Each structure stands twice: as C-alpha cells, then as structure tokens.
GROMACS .gro file of N, CA and C in nm:
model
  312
    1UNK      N    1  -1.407  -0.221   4.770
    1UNK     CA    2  -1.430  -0.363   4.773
    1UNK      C    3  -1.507  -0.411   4.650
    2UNK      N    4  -1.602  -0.328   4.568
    2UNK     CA    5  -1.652  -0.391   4.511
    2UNK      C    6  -1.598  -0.408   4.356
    3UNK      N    7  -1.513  -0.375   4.328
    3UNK     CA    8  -1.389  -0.360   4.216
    3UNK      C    9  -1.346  -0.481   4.236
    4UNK      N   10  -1.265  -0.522   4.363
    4UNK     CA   11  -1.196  -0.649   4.391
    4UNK      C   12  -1.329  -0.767   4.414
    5UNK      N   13  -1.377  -0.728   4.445
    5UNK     CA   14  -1.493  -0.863   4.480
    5UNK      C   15  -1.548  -0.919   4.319
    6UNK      N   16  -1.547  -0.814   4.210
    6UNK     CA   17  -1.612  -0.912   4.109
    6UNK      C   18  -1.467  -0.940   4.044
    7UNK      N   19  -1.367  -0.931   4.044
    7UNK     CA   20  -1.246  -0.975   4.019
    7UNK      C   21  -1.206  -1.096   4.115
    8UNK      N   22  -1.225  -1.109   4.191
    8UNK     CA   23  -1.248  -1.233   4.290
    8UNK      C   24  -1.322  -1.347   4.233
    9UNK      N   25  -1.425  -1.281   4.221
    9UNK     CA   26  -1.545  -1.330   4.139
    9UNK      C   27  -1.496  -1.436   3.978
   10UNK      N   28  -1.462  -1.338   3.936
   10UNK     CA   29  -1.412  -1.411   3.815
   10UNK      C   30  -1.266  -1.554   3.856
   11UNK      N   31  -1.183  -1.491   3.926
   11UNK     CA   32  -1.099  -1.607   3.932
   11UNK      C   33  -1.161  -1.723   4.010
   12UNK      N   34  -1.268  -1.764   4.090
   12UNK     CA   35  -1.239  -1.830   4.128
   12UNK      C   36  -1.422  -1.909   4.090
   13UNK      N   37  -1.475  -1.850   3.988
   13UNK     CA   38  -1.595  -1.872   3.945
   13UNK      C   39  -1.564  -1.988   3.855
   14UNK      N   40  -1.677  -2.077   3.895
   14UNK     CA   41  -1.664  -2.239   3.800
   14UNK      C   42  -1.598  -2.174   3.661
   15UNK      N   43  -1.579  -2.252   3.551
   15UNK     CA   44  -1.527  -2.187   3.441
   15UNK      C   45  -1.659  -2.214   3.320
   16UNK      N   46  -1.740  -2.333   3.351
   16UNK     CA   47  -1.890  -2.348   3.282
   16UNK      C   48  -1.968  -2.254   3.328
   17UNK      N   49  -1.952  -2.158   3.398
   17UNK     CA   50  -2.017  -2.025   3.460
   17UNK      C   51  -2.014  -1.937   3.351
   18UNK      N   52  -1.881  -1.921   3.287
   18UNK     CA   53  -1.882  -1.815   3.227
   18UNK      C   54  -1.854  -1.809   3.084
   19UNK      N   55  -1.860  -1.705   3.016
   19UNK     CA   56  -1.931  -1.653   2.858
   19UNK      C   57  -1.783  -1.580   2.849
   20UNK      N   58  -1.714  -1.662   2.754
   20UNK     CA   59  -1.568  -1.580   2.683
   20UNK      C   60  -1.662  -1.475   2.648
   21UNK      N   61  -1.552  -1.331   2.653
   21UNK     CA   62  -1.611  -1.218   2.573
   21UNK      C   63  -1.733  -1.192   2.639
   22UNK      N   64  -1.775  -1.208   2.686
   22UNK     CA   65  -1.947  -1.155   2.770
   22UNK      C   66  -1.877  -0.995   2.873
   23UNK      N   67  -1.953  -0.941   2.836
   23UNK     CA   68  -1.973  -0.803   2.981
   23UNK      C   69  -2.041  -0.821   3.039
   24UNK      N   70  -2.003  -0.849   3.179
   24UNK     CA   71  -2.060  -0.906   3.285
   24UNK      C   72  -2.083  -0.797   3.403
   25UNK      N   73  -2.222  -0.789   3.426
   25UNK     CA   74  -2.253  -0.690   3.546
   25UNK      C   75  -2.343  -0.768   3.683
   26UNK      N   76  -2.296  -0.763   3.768
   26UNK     CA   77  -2.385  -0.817   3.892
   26UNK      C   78  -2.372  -0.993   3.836
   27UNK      N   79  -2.275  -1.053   3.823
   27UNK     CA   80  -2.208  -1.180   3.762
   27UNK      C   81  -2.318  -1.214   3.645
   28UNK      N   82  -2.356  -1.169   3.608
   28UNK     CA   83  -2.440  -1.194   3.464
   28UNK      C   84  -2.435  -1.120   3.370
   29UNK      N   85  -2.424  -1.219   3.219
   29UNK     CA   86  -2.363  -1.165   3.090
   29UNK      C   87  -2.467  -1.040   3.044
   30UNK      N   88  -2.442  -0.923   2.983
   30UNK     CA   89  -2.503  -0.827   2.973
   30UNK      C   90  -2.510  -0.842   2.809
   31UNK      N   91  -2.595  -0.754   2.763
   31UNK     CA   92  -2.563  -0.680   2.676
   31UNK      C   93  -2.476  -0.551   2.617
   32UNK      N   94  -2.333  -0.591   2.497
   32UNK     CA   95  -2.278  -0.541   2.519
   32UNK      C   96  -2.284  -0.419   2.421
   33UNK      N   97  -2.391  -0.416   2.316
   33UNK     CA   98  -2.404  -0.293   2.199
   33UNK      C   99  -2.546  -0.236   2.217
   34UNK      N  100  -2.580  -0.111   2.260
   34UNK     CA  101  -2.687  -0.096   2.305
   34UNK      C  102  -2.698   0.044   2.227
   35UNK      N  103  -2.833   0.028   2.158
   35UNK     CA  104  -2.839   0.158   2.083
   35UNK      C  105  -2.995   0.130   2.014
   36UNK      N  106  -3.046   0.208   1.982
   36UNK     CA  107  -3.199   0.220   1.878
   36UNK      C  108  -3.254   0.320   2.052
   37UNK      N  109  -3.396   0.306   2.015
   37UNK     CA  110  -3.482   0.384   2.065
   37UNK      C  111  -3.443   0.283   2.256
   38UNK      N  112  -3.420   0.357   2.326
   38UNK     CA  113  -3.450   0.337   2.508
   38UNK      C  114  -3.342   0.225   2.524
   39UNK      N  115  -3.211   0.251   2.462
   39UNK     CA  116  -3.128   0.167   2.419
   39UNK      C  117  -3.127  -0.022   2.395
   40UNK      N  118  -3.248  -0.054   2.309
   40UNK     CA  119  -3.265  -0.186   2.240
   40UNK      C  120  -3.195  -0.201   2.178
   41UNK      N  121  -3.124  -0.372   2.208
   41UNK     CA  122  -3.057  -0.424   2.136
   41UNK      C  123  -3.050  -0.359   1.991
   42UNK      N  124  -2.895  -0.335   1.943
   42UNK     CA  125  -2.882  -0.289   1.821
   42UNK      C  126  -2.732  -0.286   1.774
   43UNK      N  127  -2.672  -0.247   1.675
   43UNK     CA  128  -2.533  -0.271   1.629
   43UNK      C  129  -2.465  -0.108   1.595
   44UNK      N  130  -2.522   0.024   1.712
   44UNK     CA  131  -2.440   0.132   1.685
   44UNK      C  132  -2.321   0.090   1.714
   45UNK      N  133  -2.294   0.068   1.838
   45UNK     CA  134  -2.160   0.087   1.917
   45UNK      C  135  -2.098  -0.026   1.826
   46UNK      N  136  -2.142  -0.092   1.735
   46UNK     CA  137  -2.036  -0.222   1.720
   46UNK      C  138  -1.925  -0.139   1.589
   47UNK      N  139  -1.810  -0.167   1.634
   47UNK     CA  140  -1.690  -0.120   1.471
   47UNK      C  141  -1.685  -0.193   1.378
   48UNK      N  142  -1.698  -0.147   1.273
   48UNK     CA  143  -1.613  -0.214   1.109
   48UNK      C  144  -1.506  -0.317   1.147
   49UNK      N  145  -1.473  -0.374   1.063
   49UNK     CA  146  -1.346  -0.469   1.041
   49UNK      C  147  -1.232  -0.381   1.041
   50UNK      N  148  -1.261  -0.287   0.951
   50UNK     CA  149  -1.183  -0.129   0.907
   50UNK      C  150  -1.143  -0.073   1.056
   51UNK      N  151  -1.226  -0.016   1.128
   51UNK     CA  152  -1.203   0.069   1.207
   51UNK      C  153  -1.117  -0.028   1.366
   52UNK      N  154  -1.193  -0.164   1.391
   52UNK     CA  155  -1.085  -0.231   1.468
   52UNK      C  156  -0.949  -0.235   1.398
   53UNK      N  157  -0.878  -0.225   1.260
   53UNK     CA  158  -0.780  -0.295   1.234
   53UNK      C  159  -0.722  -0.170   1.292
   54UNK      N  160  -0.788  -0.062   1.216
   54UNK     CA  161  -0.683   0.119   1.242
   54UNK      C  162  -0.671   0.105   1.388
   55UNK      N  163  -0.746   0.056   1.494
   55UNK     CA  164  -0.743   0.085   1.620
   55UNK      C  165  -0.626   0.012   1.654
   56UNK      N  166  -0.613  -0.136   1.587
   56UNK     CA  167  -0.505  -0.239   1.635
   56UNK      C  168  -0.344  -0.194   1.567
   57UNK      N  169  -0.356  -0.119   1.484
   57UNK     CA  170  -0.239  -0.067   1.428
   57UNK      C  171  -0.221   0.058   1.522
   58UNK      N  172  -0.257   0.138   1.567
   58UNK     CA  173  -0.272   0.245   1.639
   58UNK      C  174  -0.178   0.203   1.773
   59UNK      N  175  -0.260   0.096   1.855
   59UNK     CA  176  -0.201   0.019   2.013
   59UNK      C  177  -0.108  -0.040   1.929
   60UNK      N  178  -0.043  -0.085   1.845
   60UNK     CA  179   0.067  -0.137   1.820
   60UNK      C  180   0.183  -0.035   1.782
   61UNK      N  181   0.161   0.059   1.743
   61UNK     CA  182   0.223   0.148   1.728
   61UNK      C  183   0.317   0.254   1.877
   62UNK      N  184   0.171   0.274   1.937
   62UNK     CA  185   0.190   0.303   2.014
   62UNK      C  186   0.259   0.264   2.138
   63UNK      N  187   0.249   0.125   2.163
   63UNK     CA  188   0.281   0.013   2.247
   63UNK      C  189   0.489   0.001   2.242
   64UNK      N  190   0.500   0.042   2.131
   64UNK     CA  191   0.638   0.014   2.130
   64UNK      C  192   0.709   0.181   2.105
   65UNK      N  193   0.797   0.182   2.247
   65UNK     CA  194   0.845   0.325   2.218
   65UNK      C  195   0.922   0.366   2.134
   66UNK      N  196   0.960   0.271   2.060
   66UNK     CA  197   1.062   0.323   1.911
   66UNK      C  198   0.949   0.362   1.819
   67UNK      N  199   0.871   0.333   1.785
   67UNK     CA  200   0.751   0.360   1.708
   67UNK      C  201   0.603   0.464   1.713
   68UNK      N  202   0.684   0.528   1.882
   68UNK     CA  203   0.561   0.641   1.915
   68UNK      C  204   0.558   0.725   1.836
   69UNK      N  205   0.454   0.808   1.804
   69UNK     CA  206   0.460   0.947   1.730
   69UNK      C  207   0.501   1.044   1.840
   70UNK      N  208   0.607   1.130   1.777
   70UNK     CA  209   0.664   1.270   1.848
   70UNK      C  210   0.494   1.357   1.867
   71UNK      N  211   0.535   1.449   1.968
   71UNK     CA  212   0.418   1.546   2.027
   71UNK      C  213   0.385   1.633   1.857
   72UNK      N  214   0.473   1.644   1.780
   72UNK     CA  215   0.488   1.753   1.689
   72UNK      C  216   0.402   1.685   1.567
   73UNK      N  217   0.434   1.525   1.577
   73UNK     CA  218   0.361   1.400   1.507
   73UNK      C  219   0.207   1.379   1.507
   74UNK      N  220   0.208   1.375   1.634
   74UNK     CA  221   0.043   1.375   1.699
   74UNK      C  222  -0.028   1.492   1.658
   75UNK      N  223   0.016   1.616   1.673
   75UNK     CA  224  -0.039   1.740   1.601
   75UNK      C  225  -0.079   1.734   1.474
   76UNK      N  226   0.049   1.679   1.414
   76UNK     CA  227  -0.015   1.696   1.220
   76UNK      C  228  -0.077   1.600   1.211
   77UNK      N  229  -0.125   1.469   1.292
   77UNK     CA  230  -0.207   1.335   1.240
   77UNK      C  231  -0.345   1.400   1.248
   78UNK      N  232  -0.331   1.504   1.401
   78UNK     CA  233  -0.442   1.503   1.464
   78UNK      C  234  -0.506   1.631   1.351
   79UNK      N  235  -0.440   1.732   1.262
   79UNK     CA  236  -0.517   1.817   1.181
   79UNK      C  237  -0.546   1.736   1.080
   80UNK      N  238  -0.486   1.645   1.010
   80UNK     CA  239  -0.541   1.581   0.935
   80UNK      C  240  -0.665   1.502   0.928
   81UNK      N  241  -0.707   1.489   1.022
   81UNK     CA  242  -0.843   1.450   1.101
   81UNK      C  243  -0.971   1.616   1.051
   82UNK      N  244  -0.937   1.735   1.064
   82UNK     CA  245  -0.987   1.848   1.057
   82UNK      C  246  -1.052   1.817   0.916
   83UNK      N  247  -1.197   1.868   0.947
   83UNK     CA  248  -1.238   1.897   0.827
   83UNK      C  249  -1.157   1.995   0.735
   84UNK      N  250  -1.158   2.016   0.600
   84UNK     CA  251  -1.074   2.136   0.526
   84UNK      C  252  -1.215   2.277   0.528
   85UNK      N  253  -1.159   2.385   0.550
   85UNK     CA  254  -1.283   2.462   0.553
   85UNK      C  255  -1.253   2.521   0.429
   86UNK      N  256  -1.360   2.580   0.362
   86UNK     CA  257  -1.359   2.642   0.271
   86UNK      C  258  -1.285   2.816   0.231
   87UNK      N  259  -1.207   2.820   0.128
   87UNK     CA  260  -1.170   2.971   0.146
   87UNK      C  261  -1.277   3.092   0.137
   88UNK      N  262  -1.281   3.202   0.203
   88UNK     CA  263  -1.374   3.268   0.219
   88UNK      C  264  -1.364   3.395   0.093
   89UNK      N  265  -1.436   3.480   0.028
   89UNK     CA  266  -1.449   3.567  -0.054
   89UNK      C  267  -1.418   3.716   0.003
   90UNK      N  268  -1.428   3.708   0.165
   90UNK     CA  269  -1.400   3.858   0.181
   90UNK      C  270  -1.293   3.855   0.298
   91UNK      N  271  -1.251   3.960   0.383
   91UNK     CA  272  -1.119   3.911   0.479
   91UNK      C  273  -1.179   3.965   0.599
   92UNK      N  274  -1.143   3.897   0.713
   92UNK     CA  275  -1.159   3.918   0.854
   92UNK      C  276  -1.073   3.979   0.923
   93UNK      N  277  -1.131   4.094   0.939
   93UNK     CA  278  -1.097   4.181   1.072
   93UNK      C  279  -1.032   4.167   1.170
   94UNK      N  280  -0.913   4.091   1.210
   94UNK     CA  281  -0.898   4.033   1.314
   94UNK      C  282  -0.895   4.088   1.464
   95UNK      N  283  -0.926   4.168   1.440
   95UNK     CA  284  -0.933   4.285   1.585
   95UNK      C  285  -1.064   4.289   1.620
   96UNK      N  286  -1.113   4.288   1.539
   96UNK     CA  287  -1.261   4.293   1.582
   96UNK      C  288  -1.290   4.164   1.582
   97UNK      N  289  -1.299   4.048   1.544
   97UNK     CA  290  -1.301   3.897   1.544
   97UNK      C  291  -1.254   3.875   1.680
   98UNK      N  292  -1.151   3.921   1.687
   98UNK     CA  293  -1.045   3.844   1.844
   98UNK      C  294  -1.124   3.953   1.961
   99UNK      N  295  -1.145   4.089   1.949
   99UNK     CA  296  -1.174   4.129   2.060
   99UNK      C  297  -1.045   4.137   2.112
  100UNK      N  298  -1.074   4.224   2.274
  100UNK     CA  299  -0.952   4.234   2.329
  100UNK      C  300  -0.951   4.128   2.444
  101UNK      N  301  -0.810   4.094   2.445
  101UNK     CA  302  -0.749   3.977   2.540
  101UNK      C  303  -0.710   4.021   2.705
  102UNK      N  304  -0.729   3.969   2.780
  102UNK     CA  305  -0.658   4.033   2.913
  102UNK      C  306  -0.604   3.900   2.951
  103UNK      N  307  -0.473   3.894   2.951
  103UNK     CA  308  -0.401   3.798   3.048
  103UNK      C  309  -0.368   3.852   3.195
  104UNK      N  310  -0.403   3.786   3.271
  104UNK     CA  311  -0.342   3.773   3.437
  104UNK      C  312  -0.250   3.734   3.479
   0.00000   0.00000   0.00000
C-alpha cells in the first residue's frame, strides 16, 4: 500500500502543492544531492553536462531495438572501459598462479 498511496498522493495532490523535479519523501520536497561530511548538502551525486548527454545517448540507443548493441558489442564497449595494465618484465607461471580447479 504504501507504493500506491504516495502515487495516489501525487495524482490527486493540489498542483500548487508541488515542486516540478523535487524528490519527494513523506509528501515533502527532499534533498536530492547529498554528499560532504554526515551527508550535507553538496554537488557529489550531481553529473556533468558531459556525462548526462553520454547517459541520454546510451537510453536512446538502447531504447530502439535496431540500434541495440549485440552481447559480443557490450563486451568490447565494456573492455574498453578497463584500465590498460602495464606489460610485465618477467612471465607467470600459470599453474602455479591458477592453482588447481575442481569442477562439480
């Protein structure tokens, strides 16, 4: 009930009641970026101009199934995200690195 009750809430709440864009808890506008010391008002959580647009190109992309990325797609976006690690000077053991495996 209480999912539907503040959804209730909203449709049928005066409309001078309420704050476009407000996060609203217990029908009152909250604060919606909360960050510094005992979480005081502050601007962590808020995004770049940059990082909403990539997000809005992202749901648009995504949103239309001619335009999804294949599973094989999502993989190479998602290493490209990977830091690059550095090449190493000596070679790894891989037996001794991996240890032995037991599948069930």
């Amino acid at each position: 009930w209480q999912g539907a009750e503040g959804i209730i809430w909203f449709a049928v709440a005066p409309a001078e009641r309420l704050q476009g864009g407000a996060f609203y808890l217990d029908r009152s506008p909250c604060v919606k970026h909360m960050a510094g010391p005992f979480f005081t008002e502050g601007s962590f959580t808020k995004n770049s101009v940059q990082e909403v647009d990539v997000m809005m190109d992202q749901l648009e992309k995504w949103s239309n199934v001619d335009s999804r990325p294949t599973t094989g797609q999502q993989q190479i976006d998602r290493a490209k995200m990977l830091p690059l690690t550095a090449a190493t000077s000596f070679s790894v053991d891989m037996s001794a690195f991996m240890g032995r495996w037991f599948v069930l």
